Amino acid sequence: MIDNNKVVDNLRSVLDPRSGQDIISARLISELKIEDNKVYFALDVSGADSNIKMQLHQACIEAIQKDYADVDIHIHMKSADKSTPAKDSVLPQIKNIIAIGSGKGGVGKSTVSVNTALALKEKGFKVGILDADIWGPSLPTMLDLKGERPKVKDVYGKHKLIPIEKYGIHVISIGFIIEPEQAVVLRGPRLGGVIKQFINDTIWPDLDYLIIDLPPGTGDIQLTLVQTVPVTGAVIVTTPQEVAVADAVKAMNMFMIENISVPILGVVENMSWFTPAELPDNKYYIFGKGGGKILAKKSKSMILGKVPLVTSIREDSDIGMPSVQKGGETKEYYMTIAENLVKQVELRNELYESTKVVEITTR
């Protein structure tokens, strides 16, 4: 007698050529039915060429026959309706993709990204982080991964990257591929190609959140991102001063352009005040006040949290032990950001349809 569960387990050894996941986790198998000595199921081969289809077909048969040598296997190879854009199914194993951006550099965007990712993990979510800041990748330093290289897996003749796991989150960065002092001189299509590779050619596991740490400003990388994956929403990081807010508004407005329409989930105001260790009750507003509030009002969102200017946050990042992972008094600021972010994502998913990959046409 053929065991349905055993058939499913065996099919888990067959990989999806697109995501690198097994075909069960990738939800490519449907209509599984067992009758006497026969196994029937449908296999979604949307976008695969004839060679890949043949390899998948044979791999499924061999997987089942490991335990049921004489079974009669009937596989219906089906493709999605052509009216459904195939690229909207990129990264189906990831529930929410969150872009974290800023208008200018130096506002602590990467520090916020890393600590928010770790805070989400602390709250029990499965989390990954993609360092899309091609010119200034910070994650290898902040997560004590300098010199590490991602493993490569061959999936039907195509090389796929396996994210490095650190502190319970899955990480990919161009900093794992280039030397620390190597200048990155890329523009236009080549920039887009790097981001697409990190998305399409990386074996991301099932995740509740994938945090995308964007480079500051607006440009090719931001546009490539929204044209490649359905971004759930964006978080904008700013400091309180007027010049930072002015630049942050531009970054925010890019996401809010009509044919992009990525929801702004909220604002993080970083370096909101300074409190000396010897004067714990004092607050000095070195960069002014109110920048985060202005930005939240313009985007019709909320302040997810405010983080003070604290020496230990910088020190923790420099030694590869981010504040959330290390613990201590600064951890609470990022836990608040994560808690509010989760609420905003849940509200966004209740009120609006799933984000679609952006179609941008030029005239």
Tab-separated table of C-alpha atoms in Angstrom:
chain	number	residue	atom	x	y	z
A	1	MET	CA	0.000	0.000	0.000
A	2	ILE	CA	1.352	3.414	-0.964
A	3	ASP	CA	1.624	5.906	1.903
A	4	ASN	CA	0.571	9.436	0.867
A	5	ASN	CA	2.839	11.058	3.473
A	6	LYS	CA	5.799	9.005	2.301
A	7	VAL	CA	5.263	10.136	-1.297
A	8	VAL	CA	5.197	13.760	-0.145
A	9	ASP	CA	8.379	13.277	1.901
A	10	ASN	CA	10.152	11.726	-1.071
A	11	LEU	CA	9.132	14.607	-3.336
A	12	ARG	CA	10.809	17.002	-0.894
A	13	SER	CA	14.143	15.840	-2.325
A	14	VAL	CA	13.258	17.431	-5.684
A	15	LEU	CA	14.257	21.096	-6.013
A	16	ASP	CA	12.419	23.998	-7.603
A	17	PRO	CA	14.815	25.413	-10.232
A	18	ARG	CA	13.619	28.953	-9.583
A	19	SER	CA	13.807	29.329	-5.799
A	20	GLY	CA	16.068	26.380	-4.956
A	21	GLN	CA	13.486	25.191	-2.424
A	22	ASP	CA	12.041	21.711	-2.534
A	23	ILE	CA	8.946	21.446	-4.730
A	24	ILE	CA	6.650	20.762	-1.767
A	25	SER	CA	7.733	23.895	0.139
A	26	ALA	CA	7.568	25.854	-3.121
A	27	ARG	CA	3.952	24.666	-3.525
A	28	LEU	CA	4.513	23.292	-7.012
A	29	ILE	CA	2.662	20.036	-6.345
A	30	SER	CA	-1.133	19.857	-6.423
A	31	GLU	CA	-3.968	17.371	-7.029
A	32	LEU	CA	-2.014	14.513	-5.431
A	33	LYS	CA	-4.070	11.329	-5.592
A	34	ILE	CA	-3.241	7.665	-4.965
A	35	GLU	CA	-5.316	4.838	-6.417
A	36	ASP	CA	-4.143	1.252	-5.910
A	37	ASN	CA	-0.649	1.144	-7.477
A	38	LYS	CA	-0.947	4.507	-9.212
A	39	VAL	CA	0.172	7.984	-8.120
A	40	TYR	CA	-1.284	11.050	-9.814
A	41	PHE	CA	-0.293	14.691	-9.278
A	42	ALA	CA	0.137	17.997	-11.090
A	43	LEU	CA	3.506	19.742	-11.221
A	44	ASP	CA	3.655	23.497	-11.848
A	45	VAL	CA	6.427	24.114	-14.392
A	46	SER	CA	5.589	27.735	-15.219
A	47	GLY	CA	8.525	29.477	-16.861
A	48	ALA	CA	10.694	26.349	-17.149
A	49	ASP	CA	12.239	25.409	-20.479
A	50	SER	CA	11.836	21.939	-21.996
A	51	ASN	CA	15.149	20.685	-20.596
A	52	ILE	CA	14.244	21.682	-17.026
A	53	LYS	CA	10.772	20.171	-17.417
A	54	MET	CA	12.314	16.837	-18.422
A	55	GLN	CA	14.734	16.917	-15.485
A	56	LEU	CA	11.941	17.749	-13.035
A	57	HIS	CA	9.734	14.993	-14.424
A	58	GLN	CA	12.501	12.392	-14.104
A	59	ALA	CA	13.546	13.631	-10.655
A	60	CYS	CA	9.972	13.231	-9.345
A	61	ILE	CA	9.737	9.676	-10.687
A	62	GLU	CA	13.101	8.702	-9.207
A	63	ALA	CA	12.216	10.246	-5.834
A	64	ILE	CA	8.995	8.241	-5.507
A	65	GLN	CA	10.536	5.032	-6.818
A	66	LYS	CA	13.157	5.057	-4.062
A	67	ASP	CA	10.516	3.459	-1.847
A	68	TYR	CA	7.963	2.279	-4.407
A	69	ALA	CA	9.919	0.725	-7.270
A	70	ASP	CA	6.917	-0.676	-9.144
A	71	VAL	CA	4.542	2.263	-8.752
A	72	ASP	CA	2.797	3.687	-11.839
A	73	ILE	CA	3.369	7.475	-11.793
A	74	HIS	CA	1.268	9.953	-13.775
A	75	ILE	CA	2.507	13.583	-13.701
A	76	HIS	CA	0.505	16.395	-15.272
A	77	MET	CA	2.957	19.166	-16.190
A	78	LYS	CA	1.013	22.408	-16.004
A	79	SER	CA	1.786	26.102	-16.350
A	80	ALA	CA	0.062	29.103	-14.839
A	81	ASP	CA	-2.445	31.074	-16.866
A	82	LYS	CA	-0.466	33.315	-19.214
A	83	SER	CA	-2.615	36.264	-18.140
A	84	THR	CA	-1.046	36.002	-14.662
A	85	PRO	CA	2.335	37.762	-14.523
A	86	ALA	CA	4.832	35.040	-13.651
A	87	LYS	CA	7.204	37.443	-11.958
A	88	ASP	CA	4.655	38.202	-9.231
A	89	SER	CA	5.329	34.702	-7.934
A	90	VAL	CA	8.999	35.536	-7.211
A	91	LEU	CA	9.858	34.523	-3.639
A	92	PRO	CA	6.491	32.928	-2.828
A	93	GLN	CA	8.051	31.494	0.354
A	94	ILE	CA	8.459	35.009	1.819
A	95	LYS	CA	5.365	36.559	3.380
A	96	ASN	CA	6.479	40.183	3.713
A	97	ILE	CA	9.253	42.120	1.969
A	98	ILE	CA	10.138	45.346	3.794
A	99	ALA	CA	12.329	47.997	2.156
A	100	ILE	CA	14.213	50.254	4.572
A	101	GLY	CA	15.458	53.444	2.944
A	102	SER	CA	16.703	56.930	3.692
A	103	GLY	CA	17.216	60.180	1.849
A	104	LYS	CA	20.905	60.478	2.674
A	105	GLY	CA	23.745	58.485	4.151
A	106	GLY	CA	24.898	58.694	7.730
A	107	VAL	CA	21.469	58.566	9.373
A	108	GLY	CA	21.932	55.039	10.758
A	109	LYS	CA	19.715	53.212	8.255
A	110	SER	CA	21.765	49.997	8.275
A	111	THR	CA	21.932	49.984	12.073
A	112	VAL	CA	18.144	50.316	12.189
A	113	SER	CA	17.748	47.582	9.529
A	114	VAL	CA	19.937	45.048	11.327
A	115	ASN	CA	18.514	45.675	14.781
A	116	THR	CA	14.933	45.655	13.494
A	117	ALA	CA	15.581	42.302	11.798
A	118	LEU	CA	16.995	40.895	15.035
A	119	ALA	CA	14.087	42.337	17.041
A	120	LEU	CA	11.604	40.636	14.695
A	121	LYS	CA	13.503	37.368	15.162
A	122	GLU	CA	13.364	37.921	18.924
A	123	LYS	CA	9.578	38.195	18.625
A	124	GLY	CA	9.464	34.734	17.059
A	125	PHE	CA	9.399	35.534	13.348
A	126	LYS	CA	11.535	33.922	10.642
A	127	VAL	CA	13.652	36.718	9.230
A	128	GLY	CA	16.153	37.390	6.458
A	129	ILE	CA	18.046	40.533	5.515
A	130	LEU	CA	19.411	41.541	2.114
A	131	ASP	CA	22.141	44.169	2.045
A	132	ALA	CA	21.252	46.095	-1.119
A	133	ASP	CA	23.619	48.970	-0.320
A	134	ILE	CA	26.023	48.023	-3.101
A	135	TRP	CA	28.471	50.877	-2.525
A	136	GLY	CA	28.622	50.651	1.258
A	137	PRO	CA	27.706	47.140	2.458
A	138	SER	CA	27.644	47.287	6.266
A	139	LEU	CA	26.128	43.948	7.233
A	140	PRO	CA	29.357	41.889	7.201
A	141	THR	CA	30.805	44.236	9.842
A	142	MET	CA	27.640	44.668	11.892
A	143	LEU	CA	27.001	40.921	12.063
A	144	ASP	CA	30.633	39.857	12.547
A	145	LEU	CA	30.702	38.150	9.154
A	146	LYS	CA	33.724	39.829	7.577
A	147	GLY	CA	35.558	37.400	5.330
A	148	GLU	CA	32.639	34.962	5.157
A	149	ARG	CA	31.500	33.626	1.793
A	150	PRO	CA	28.039	32.190	0.989
A	151	LYS	CA	27.919	28.589	-0.174
A	152	VAL	CA	26.854	27.881	-3.745
A	153	LYS	CA	24.439	25.106	-4.722
A	154	ASP	CA	23.943	23.700	-8.211
A	155	VAL	CA	20.244	23.513	-9.099
A	156	TYR	CA	19.751	21.966	-12.554
A	157	GLY	CA	22.938	23.535	-13.854
A	158	LYS	CA	22.311	26.966	-12.327
A	159	HIS	CA	24.353	28.245	-9.397
A	160	LYS	CA	22.331	29.454	-6.416
A	161	LEU	CA	23.610	31.314	-3.352
A	162	ILE	CA	22.777	30.055	0.132
A	163	PRO	CA	22.369	32.913	2.660
A	164	ILE	CA	24.667	32.900	5.674
A	165	GLU	CA	22.831	32.428	8.957
A	166	LYS	CA	23.925	34.569	11.905
A	167	TYR	CA	22.134	35.231	15.178
A	168	GLY	CA	19.130	33.327	13.786
A	169	ILE	CA	18.611	35.498	10.687
A	170	HIS	CA	19.527	34.719	7.057
A	171	VAL	CA	21.891	37.223	5.453
A	172	ILE	CA	23.161	38.010	1.946
A	173	SER	CA	25.394	40.956	1.010
A	174	ILE	CA	27.710	42.001	-1.796
A	175	GLY	CA	30.213	42.414	1.028
A	176	PHE	CA	30.448	38.600	1.108
A	177	ILE	CA	31.550	38.550	-2.527
A	178	ILE	CA	33.960	41.483	-2.927
A	179	GLU	CA	37.051	42.288	-0.895
A	180	PRO	CA	36.499	44.847	1.909
A	181	GLU	CA	38.636	47.545	0.251
A	182	GLN	CA	37.517	46.829	-3.311
A	183	ALA	CA	35.779	49.738	-5.034
A	184	VAL	CA	32.395	48.886	-6.505
A	185	VAL	CA	32.028	50.698	-9.815
A	186	LEU	CA	28.653	49.745	-11.234
A	187	ARG	CA	25.803	51.607	-12.840
A	188	GLY	CA	22.505	51.043	-14.635
A	189	PRO	CA	21.838	47.485	-15.838
A	190	ARG	CA	24.813	45.989	-13.983
A	191	LEU	CA	23.540	47.389	-10.689
A	192	GLY	CA	20.122	45.935	-11.392
A	193	GLY	CA	21.720	42.617	-12.284
A	194	VAL	CA	23.358	42.318	-8.854
A	195	ILE	CA	20.085	42.953	-7.040
A	196	LYS	CA	18.192	40.535	-9.275
A	197	GLN	CA	20.801	37.854	-8.608
A	198	PHE	CA	20.489	38.307	-4.846
A	199	ILE	CA	16.722	37.904	-5.196
A	200	ASN	CA	16.316	35.324	-7.952
A	201	ASP	CA	19.495	33.282	-7.501
A	202	THR	CA	19.467	32.983	-3.726
A	203	ILE	CA	17.853	30.048	-1.932
A	204	TRP	CA	15.868	32.004	0.613
A	205	PRO	CA	14.058	29.772	3.151
A	206	ASP	CA	10.477	30.281	4.317
A	207	LEU	CA	10.460	33.728	5.914
A	208	ASP	CA	7.914	35.929	7.626
A	209	TYR	CA	9.991	39.018	6.853
A	210	LEU	CA	12.759	39.831	4.394
A	211	ILE	CA	14.333	43.170	5.280
A	212	ILE	CA	15.942	45.006	2.336
A	213	ASP	CA	18.603	47.501	3.480
A	214	LEU	CA	18.615	49.961	0.567
A	215	PRO	CA	21.339	52.454	-0.334
A	216	PRO	CA	20.476	56.061	0.532
A	217	GLY	CA	18.559	58.216	-1.919
A	218	THR	CA	16.686	57.107	-5.016
A	219	GLY	CA	18.044	55.385	-8.077
A	220	ASP	CA	18.562	52.213	-10.083
A	221	ILE	CA	18.620	49.845	-7.119
A	222	GLN	CA	15.316	51.096	-5.711
A	223	LEU	CA	13.651	50.883	-9.129
A	224	THR	CA	15.074	47.423	-9.811
A	225	LEU	CA	13.758	46.223	-6.459
A	226	VAL	CA	10.155	47.283	-7.049
A	227	GLN	CA	10.321	45.888	-10.605
A	228	THR	CA	11.594	42.509	-9.360
A	229	VAL	CA	9.617	41.663	-6.220
A	230	PRO	CA	6.296	42.755	-4.698
A	231	VAL	CA	7.420	45.002	-1.832
A	232	THR	CA	4.965	44.869	1.073
A	233	GLY	CA	5.917	48.301	2.330
A	234	ALA	CA	8.708	50.746	3.053
A	235	VAL	CA	10.203	52.203	6.216
A	236	ILE	CA	12.012	55.550	6.017
A	237	VAL	CA	14.864	56.372	8.426
A	238	THR	CA	15.718	59.991	9.188
A	239	THR	CA	17.380	62.115	11.804
A	240	PRO	CA	15.479	65.091	13.255
A	241	GLN	CA	17.257	67.921	11.434
A	242	GLU	CA	15.677	69.745	8.528
A	243	VAL	CA	18.248	68.801	5.879
A	244	ALA	CA	17.861	65.071	6.608
A	245	VAL	CA	14.073	65.324	6.478
A	246	ALA	CA	14.193	67.210	3.172
A	247	ASP	CA	16.183	64.364	1.599
A	248	ALA	CA	14.050	61.694	3.293
A	249	VAL	CA	10.918	63.206	1.724
A	250	LYS	CA	12.409	62.530	-1.715
A	251	ALA	CA	13.077	58.883	-0.842
A	252	MET	CA	9.567	58.576	0.549
A	253	ASN	CA	7.991	60.195	-2.512
A	254	MET	CA	9.678	57.690	-4.833
A	255	PHE	CA	7.763	54.853	-3.170
A	256	MET	CA	4.553	56.891	-3.350
A	257	ILE	CA	4.738	57.608	-7.107
A	258	GLU	CA	1.456	56.502	-8.683
A	259	ASN	CA	2.843	53.657	-10.800
A	260	ILE	CA	4.999	52.386	-7.917
A	261	SER	CA	2.576	52.781	-4.976
A	262	VAL	CA	4.512	50.961	-2.275
A	263	PRO	CA	2.846	51.756	1.078
A	264	ILE	CA	4.903	53.699	3.621
A	265	LEU	CA	4.619	51.642	6.809
A	266	GLY	CA	6.255	54.189	9.055
A	267	VAL	CA	9.208	56.353	9.977
A	268	VAL	CA	12.124	55.707	12.321
A	269	GLU	CA	13.678	58.830	13.802
A	270	ASN	CA	17.285	58.014	14.632
A	271	MET	CA	19.664	60.050	16.828
A	272	SER	CA	16.619	61.781	18.315
A	273	TRP	CA	18.460	63.014	21.384
A	274	PHE	CA	21.706	62.544	23.287
A	275	THR	CA	21.911	61.493	26.920
A	276	PRO	CA	25.386	61.407	28.509
A	277	ALA	CA	26.092	58.330	30.612
A	278	GLU	CA	26.959	60.563	33.585
A	279	LEU	CA	23.660	62.491	33.255
A	280	PRO	CA	21.061	59.781	32.559
A	281	ASP	CA	18.092	62.094	33.156
A	282	ASN	CA	19.231	64.728	30.668
A	283	LYS	CA	18.275	64.886	26.995
A	284	TYR	CA	20.130	67.077	24.510
A	285	TYR	CA	18.472	67.521	21.128
A	286	ILE	CA	21.665	67.969	19.124
A	287	PHE	CA	19.967	67.587	15.727
A	288	GLY	CA	16.791	69.455	16.635
A	289	LYS	CA	13.287	68.072	17.063
A	290	GLY	CA	10.274	66.984	15.062
A	291	GLY	CA	11.789	65.632	11.855
A	292	GLY	CA	10.224	62.197	12.216
A	293	LYS	CA	6.824	63.685	12.984
A	294	ILE	CA	6.936	65.835	9.839
A	295	LEU	CA	7.872	62.855	7.683
A	296	ALA	CA	5.192	60.619	9.223
A	297	LYS	CA	2.559	63.288	8.584
A	298	LYS	CA	3.617	63.730	4.942
A	299	SER	CA	3.466	59.965	4.345
A	300	LYS	CA	0.233	59.546	6.328
A	301	SER	CA	1.934	56.861	8.413
A	302	MET	CA	3.362	56.841	11.939
A	303	ILE	CA	6.587	57.058	13.878
A	304	LEU	CA	7.547	53.441	14.489
A	305	GLY	CA	10.067	54.516	17.073
A	306	LYS	CA	12.746	56.978	18.108
A	307	VAL	CA	16.317	55.929	18.852
A	308	PRO	CA	18.682	58.178	20.822
A	309	LEU	CA	22.296	58.917	19.981
A	310	VAL	CA	24.056	56.369	22.202
A	311	THR	CA	27.733	55.474	21.951
A	312	SER	CA	27.106	51.816	22.760
A	313	ILE	CA	24.915	51.360	19.646
A	314	ARG	CA	27.842	52.392	17.445
A	315	GLU	CA	30.308	50.325	19.468
A	316	ASP	CA	28.100	47.232	19.349
A	317	SER	CA	27.748	47.505	15.564
A	318	ASP	CA	31.504	47.930	15.095
A	319	ILE	CA	32.270	44.707	16.965
A	320	GLY	CA	29.567	42.726	15.146
A	321	MET	CA	27.235	42.389	18.130
A	322	PRO	CA	24.186	44.582	17.389
A	323	SER	CA	22.350	46.127	20.315
A	324	VAL	CA	19.361	43.771	20.145
A	325	GLN	CA	21.612	40.715	20.168
A	326	LYS	CA	23.807	42.079	22.956
A	327	GLY	CA	20.866	43.186	25.063
A	328	GLY	CA	20.932	46.059	27.510
A	329	GLU	CA	19.065	49.334	27.715
A	330	THR	CA	19.187	50.206	23.997
A	331	LYS	CA	17.462	46.972	22.948
A	332	GLU	CA	14.040	48.280	23.953
A	333	TYR	CA	14.071	50.990	21.294
A	334	TYR	CA	14.347	48.447	18.482
A	335	MET	CA	11.851	46.076	20.077
A	336	THR	CA	9.336	48.944	20.004
A	337	ILE	CA	10.107	49.572	16.329
A	338	ALA	CA	9.600	45.880	15.531
A	339	GLU	CA	6.341	45.706	17.482
A	340	ASN	CA	4.922	48.738	15.685
A	341	LEU	CA	6.172	47.468	12.329
A	342	VAL	CA	4.357	44.160	12.793
A	343	LYS	CA	1.132	46.019	13.604
A	344	GLN	CA	1.500	48.237	10.544
A	345	VAL	CA	2.172	45.255	8.263
A	346	GLU	CA	-0.858	43.390	9.625
A	347	LEU	CA	-3.039	46.479	9.105
A	348	ARG	CA	-1.641	47.017	5.606
A	349	ASN	CA	-2.337	43.388	4.667
A	350	GLU	CA	-5.896	43.622	5.995
A	351	LEU	CA	-6.757	46.859	4.206
A	352	TYR	CA	-5.018	46.465	0.864
A	353	GLU	CA	-4.468	43.829	-1.771
A	354	SER	CA	-1.080	42.160	-2.063
A	355	THR	CA	1.515	44.373	-3.692
A	356	LYS	CA	2.209	43.679	-7.351
A	357	VAL	CA	5.540	43.863	-9.089
A	358	VAL	CA	5.798	47.335	-10.594
A	359	GLU	CA	5.599	47.723	-14.353
A	360	ILE	CA	7.583	50.796	-15.386
A	361	THR	CA	7.521	51.799	-19.039
A	362	THR	CA	9.580	54.514	-20.677
A	363	ARG	CA	8.593	56.612	-23.647
